Coordinates of N, CA and C in Angstrom, one line a residue:
M1 N -315.1 143.3 173.6 CA -315.1 144.6 172.8 C -314.3 145.7 173.5
I2 N -314.0 145.6 174.7 CA -313.3 146.6 175.4 C -311.9 146.8 175.0
H3 N -311.3 145.8 174.3 CA -309.9 145.8 173.9 C -309.7 146.5 172.6
Y4 N -310.8 146.9 171.9 CA -310.6 147.7 170.6 C -310.3 149.1 171.0
P5 N -309.5 149.8 170.1 CA -309.3 151.2 170.3 C -310.6 152.0 170.2
S6 N -310.7 153.1 170.9 CA -311.9 153.9 170.8 C -312.3 154.3 169.4
K7 N -311.3 154.7 168.6 CA -311.7 155.1 167.2 C -312.3 153.9 166.4
I8 N -311.9 152.7 166.7 CA -312.5 151.6 166.0 C -313.9 151.3 166.5
L9 N -314.1 151.5 167.8 CA -315.5 151.4 168.3 C -316.4 152.5 167.8
L10 N -315.8 153.7 167.6 CA -316.6 154.8 167.1 C -317.0 154.4 165.6
A11 N -316.0 153.9 164.9 CA -316.3 153.5 163.5 C -317.4 152.4 163.5
F12 N -317.3 151.4 164.4 CA -318.3 150.4 164.5 C -319.7 151.0 164.7
A13 N -319.8 152.0 165.6 CA -321.1 152.7 165.9 C -321.6 153.3 164.7
E14 N -320.8 153.9 163.9 CA -321.2 154.6 162.7 C -321.8 153.7 161.6
T15 N -321.4 152.4 161.7 CA -322.0 151.5 160.7 C -323.5 151.4 160.8
F16 N -324.1 151.8 161.9 CA -325.5 151.7 162.1 C -326.2 152.9 161.5
T17 N -325.5 153.9 161.0 CA -326.1 155.0 160.3 C -326.2 154.8 158.8
G18 N -325.8 153.6 158.4 CA -325.9 153.3 157.0 C -324.6 153.7 156.2
N19 N -323.6 154.0 156.9 CA -322.3 154.4 156.3 C -321.6 153.2 155.8
E20 N -321.8 152.8 154.5 CA -321.2 151.6 153.9 C -319.7 151.8 153.8
T21 N -319.2 153.0 153.6 CA -317.7 153.2 153.5 C -317.0 152.7 154.8
I22 N -317.6 153.1 155.9 CA -317.0 152.7 157.2 C -317.1 151.2 157.4
Q23 N -318.2 150.6 157.0 CA -318.4 149.2 157.1 C -317.3 148.5 156.2
Q24 N -317.1 148.9 155.0 CA -316.0 148.3 154.2 C -314.6 148.6 154.8
W25 N -314.4 149.7 155.4 CA -313.1 150.0 156.0 C -312.8 149.0 157.1
L26 N -313.8 148.8 158.0 CA -313.6 147.8 159.0 C -313.3 146.4 158.4
L27 N -314.0 146.1 157.4 CA -313.8 144.8 156.8 C -312.4 144.7 156.2
S28 N -311.9 145.7 155.6 CA -310.6 145.7 154.9 C -309.4 146.0 155.7
N29 N -309.6 146.4 157.0 CA -308.5 146.9 157.8 C -308.4 146.2 159.1
G30 N -308.7 144.9 159.1 CA -308.4 144.0 160.2 C -309.5 143.9 161.2
Y31 N -310.7 144.3 160.9 CA -311.8 144.2 161.9 C -313.0 143.6 161.2
P32 N -312.8 142.5 160.5 CA -314.0 141.8 159.8 C -315.0 141.4 160.8
E33 N -314.6 141.0 162.0 CA -315.6 140.6 163.0 C -316.5 141.7 163.4
L34 N -316.0 142.9 163.5 CA -316.9 144.0 163.8 C -317.8 144.4 162.6
A35 N -317.3 144.3 161.4 CA -318.1 144.5 160.3 C -319.2 143.4 160.2
A36 N -318.9 142.2 160.5 CA -319.9 141.1 160.5 C -320.9 141.3 161.7
L37 N -320.4 141.7 162.8 CA -321.3 141.9 164.0 C -322.3 143.0 163.6
S38 N -321.9 144.1 163.0 CA -322.8 145.1 162.6 C -323.8 144.6 161.6
S39 N -323.4 143.8 160.6 CA -324.3 143.2 159.6 C -325.3 142.3 160.3
A40 N -324.8 141.5 161.2 CA -325.6 140.5 161.9 C -326.7 141.3 162.7
I41 N -326.3 142.3 163.5 CA -327.3 143.1 164.2 C -328.3 143.7 163.3
R42 N -327.9 144.1 162.1 CA -328.8 144.7 161.1 C -329.6 143.6 160.3
G43 N -329.4 142.3 160.7 CA -330.3 141.3 160.2 C -329.7 140.3 159.2
S44 N -328.4 140.3 159.0 CA -327.8 139.4 158.1 C -327.5 138.0 158.7
N45 N -328.2 137.0 158.3 CA -327.9 135.7 158.7 C -326.5 135.2 158.2
K46 N -326.1 135.6 157.1 CA -324.8 135.3 156.5 C -323.7 135.8 157.4
A47 N -323.8 137.0 157.9 CA -322.8 137.6 158.8 C -322.8 136.8 160.2
F48 N -324.0 136.5 160.6 CA -324.1 135.7 161.9 C -323.4 134.4 161.7
D49 N -323.6 133.7 160.6 CA -323.0 132.4 160.4 C -321.5 132.6 160.3
W50 N -321.0 133.7 159.7 CA -319.6 134.0 159.5 C -319.0 134.1 160.9
L51 N -319.6 134.8 161.8 CA -319.1 135.0 163.2 C -318.9 133.6 163.8
L52 N -319.9 132.7 163.7 CA -319.8 131.4 164.3 C -318.7 130.6 163.7
K53 N -318.6 130.6 162.4 CA -317.6 129.8 161.7 C -316.1 130.4 161.9
N54 N -316.0 131.6 162.2 CA -314.7 132.2 162.4 C -314.3 132.5 163.8
N55 N -314.8 131.7 164.7 CA -314.4 131.7 166.1 C -314.7 133.0 166.8
H56 N -315.9 133.6 166.5 CA -316.4 134.8 167.2 C -317.7 134.5 167.8
K57 N -317.8 133.3 168.5 CA -319.1 132.9 169.0 C -319.6 133.9 170.0
Q58 N -318.8 134.6 170.8 CA -319.2 135.6 171.7 C -319.9 136.8 171.0
L59 N -319.5 137.1 169.8 CA -320.1 138.2 169.1 C -321.5 137.7 168.5
A60 N -321.5 136.5 168.1 CA -322.8 135.9 167.6 C -323.8 135.9 168.7
A61 N -323.3 135.5 169.9 CA -324.2 135.4 171.1 C -324.6 136.8 171.5
L62 N -323.7 137.8 171.3 CA -324.1 139.2 171.6 C -325.2 139.6 170.7
D63 N -325.1 139.3 169.4 CA -326.2 139.7 168.5 C -327.5 139.1 168.9
S64 N -327.5 137.8 169.3 CA -328.8 137.2 169.7 C -329.2 137.7 171.1
A65 N -328.3 138.1 172.0 CA -328.7 138.6 173.3 C -329.3 140.0 173.1
I66 N -328.8 140.8 172.1 CA -329.4 142.1 171.8 C -330.9 141.9 171.5
D67 N -331.2 140.8 170.8 CA -332.6 140.4 170.4 C -333.3 139.7 171.6
N68 N -332.7 139.7 172.8 CA -333.3 139.1 174.0 C -333.6 137.6 173.9
K69 N -332.7 136.9 173.1 CA -332.8 135.5 173.1 C -332.1 134.9 174.3
E70 N -332.9 134.2 175.1 CA -332.5 133.7 176.4 C -331.3 132.8 176.3
H71 N -331.3 131.9 175.3 CA -330.1 130.9 175.2 C -328.8 131.7 175.0
A72 N -328.8 132.8 174.3 CA -327.6 133.6 174.0 C -327.2 134.3 175.3
R73 N -328.2 134.8 176.0 CA -327.9 135.5 177.3 C -327.3 134.5 178.3
K74 N -327.8 133.3 178.3 CA -327.2 132.3 179.2 C -325.8 131.9 178.8
W75 N -325.6 131.7 177.5 CA -324.3 131.4 177.0 C -323.3 132.5 177.4
L76 N -323.6 133.7 177.2 CA -322.7 134.8 177.6 C -322.4 134.7 179.1
K77 N -323.4 134.6 179.9 CA -323.2 134.5 181.3 C -322.3 133.3 181.7
D78 N -322.7 132.1 181.1 CA -321.9 130.9 181.5 C -320.5 130.9 181.0
N79 N -320.2 131.7 180.0 CA -318.8 131.8 179.5 C -318.1 133.1 179.9
E80 N -318.7 133.7 180.9 CA -318.1 134.9 181.6 C -317.9 136.1 180.7
Y81 N -318.8 136.3 179.8 CA -318.8 137.5 178.9 C -319.8 138.5 179.5
D82 N -319.5 138.9 180.7 CA -320.5 139.8 181.5 C -320.6 141.1 180.8
L83 N -319.4 141.6 180.3 CA -319.5 143.0 179.7 C -320.4 142.9 178.4
L84 N -320.3 141.9 177.7 CA -321.1 141.8 176.5 C -322.6 141.7 176.9
L85 N -322.9 140.9 177.9 CA -324.3 140.8 178.4 C -324.8 142.1 178.9
T86 N -324.0 142.9 179.6 CA -324.4 144.2 180.0 C -324.6 145.1 178.8
F87 N -323.7 145.0 177.8 CA -323.9 145.8 176.6 C -325.2 145.5 175.9
A88 N -325.5 144.2 175.8 CA -326.8 143.8 175.2 C -328.0 144.5 176.0
D89 N -327.9 144.5 177.3 CA -328.9 145.1 178.1 C -328.9 146.6 177.9
A90 N -327.8 147.2 177.7 CA -327.7 148.7 177.4 C -328.4 149.0 176.1
T91 N -328.3 148.1 175.1 CA -329.0 148.3 173.8 C -330.5 148.2 173.9
N92 N -330.9 147.6 175.0 CA -332.3 147.5 175.3 C -332.8 148.5 176.4
N93 N -331.9 149.5 176.6 CA -332.2 150.6 177.6 C -332.5 150.1 179.0
K94 N -331.8 149.1 179.5 CA -332.0 148.7 180.8 C -331.1 149.6 181.7
A95 N -331.8 150.2 182.7 CA -331.1 151.3 183.5 C -329.8 150.8 184.2
Y96 N -329.8 149.6 184.7 CA -328.5 149.2 185.4 C -327.4 149.2 184.4
A97 N -327.6 148.8 183.2 CA -326.6 148.6 182.2 C -326.1 150.0 181.7
L98 N -327.0 150.9 181.5 CA -326.7 152.3 181.1 C -325.8 153.0 182.2
K99 N -326.3 152.7 183.5 CA -325.5 153.3 184.6 C -324.1 152.7 184.7
Y100 N -324.0 151.4 184.5 CA -322.7 150.7 184.6 C -321.7 151.4 183.6
F101 N -322.1 151.6 182.4 CA -321.2 152.2 181.4 C -320.9 153.6 181.7
H102 N -321.9 154.3 182.2 CA -321.7 155.7 182.6 C -320.7 155.8 183.8
D103 N -321.0 155.1 184.8 CA -320.2 155.1 186.0 C -318.8 154.7 185.8
N104 N -318.6 153.8 184.9 CA -317.2 153.2 184.6 C -316.5 154.0 183.5
N105 N -317.0 155.1 183.1 CA -316.4 156.0 182.1 C -316.2 155.2 180.8
L106 N -317.2 154.4 180.4 CA -317.2 153.6 179.2 C -318.3 154.1 178.3
K107 N -318.2 155.4 178.1 CA -319.3 156.1 177.4 C -319.4 155.7 175.9
I108 N -318.3 155.2 175.3 CA -318.3 154.8 173.9 C -319.4 153.7 173.8
F109 N -319.5 152.8 174.8 CA -320.5 151.8 174.7 C -322.0 152.3 174.8
L110 N -322.1 153.4 175.5 CA -323.4 154.1 175.5 C -323.7 154.7 174.1
Y111 N -322.7 155.2 173.5 CA -322.9 155.8 172.2 C -323.2 154.7 171.2
I112 N -322.5 153.5 171.2 CA -322.8 152.4 170.3 C -324.3 151.9 170.6
A113 N -324.6 151.8 171.8 CA -326.0 151.3 172.2 C -327.0 152.3 171.6
M114 N -326.8 153.6 171.7 CA -327.7 154.6 171.2 C -327.8 154.4 169.6
R115 N -326.7 154.2 169.0 CA -326.7 154.1 167.5 C -327.5 152.8 167.1
I116 N -327.3 151.7 167.8 CA -328.1 150.5 167.5 C -329.5 150.7 167.8
N117 N -329.9 151.4 168.9 CA -331.3 151.7 169.1 C -331.9 152.6 168.0
E118 N -331.2 153.6 167.6 CA -331.7 154.5 166.5 C -331.9 153.7 165.3
F119 N -331.0 152.8 164.9 CA -331.2 151.9 163.8 C -332.4 151.1 163.9
R120 N -332.5 150.4 165.1 CA -333.7 149.5 165.3 C -335.0 150.3 165.3
D121 N -335.0 151.4 165.9 CA -336.2 152.2 166.0 C -336.7 152.7 164.6
N122 N -335.8 152.8 163.6 CA -336.1 153.3 162.3 C -336.4 152.2 161.3
Q123 N -336.5 151.0 161.7 CA -336.7 149.9 160.8 C -338.2 149.6 160.6
V124 N -338.5 149.2 159.5 CA -339.9 148.8 159.2 C -339.8 147.3 159.0
Y125 N -340.5 146.6 159.8 CA -340.5 145.1 159.7 C -341.7 144.6 158.9
D126 N -341.4 143.6 158.1 CA -342.3 142.9 157.3 C -342.8 141.7 158.0
V127 N -344.0 141.6 158.4 CA -344.5 140.4 159.2 C -344.4 139.2 158.4
H128 N -344.3 139.2 157.1 CA -344.2 138.0 156.2 C -342.8 137.6 156.0
K129 N -341.8 138.4 156.4 CA -340.4 138.0 156.2 C -340.1 136.9 157.2
K130 N -339.3 136.0 156.7 CA -338.9 134.8 157.5 C -337.9 135.4 158.5
Q131 N -338.1 135.0 159.8 CA -337.2 135.4 160.9 C -336.2 134.4 161.1

């Protein structure tokens, strides 16, 4: 994710505010993987499957790692996606991860993590919904 321009990462962060215009813009302007990742993080199994089928396994693993799925965390580590693993930890407010992004002047990742947290904190989960 570090290779995306800052304005694209900022747009990605804004998809968690419910801004469908930005979501569609990412989809239509060469960043369908970020649109799919946003949808997957927000609960879309279809988007998760799209990531897998379109050679974005690392982003699918990131989605699962954000949900603390150990197999995804292991896959990211084994495949040397350390930055994505650290980002997943930042979305879960782990101090070392937040410090890493702050100390390395990668504050856009802190902002994205904050947006994801705000989104997740404002969700109402249905215990009867299939997970």
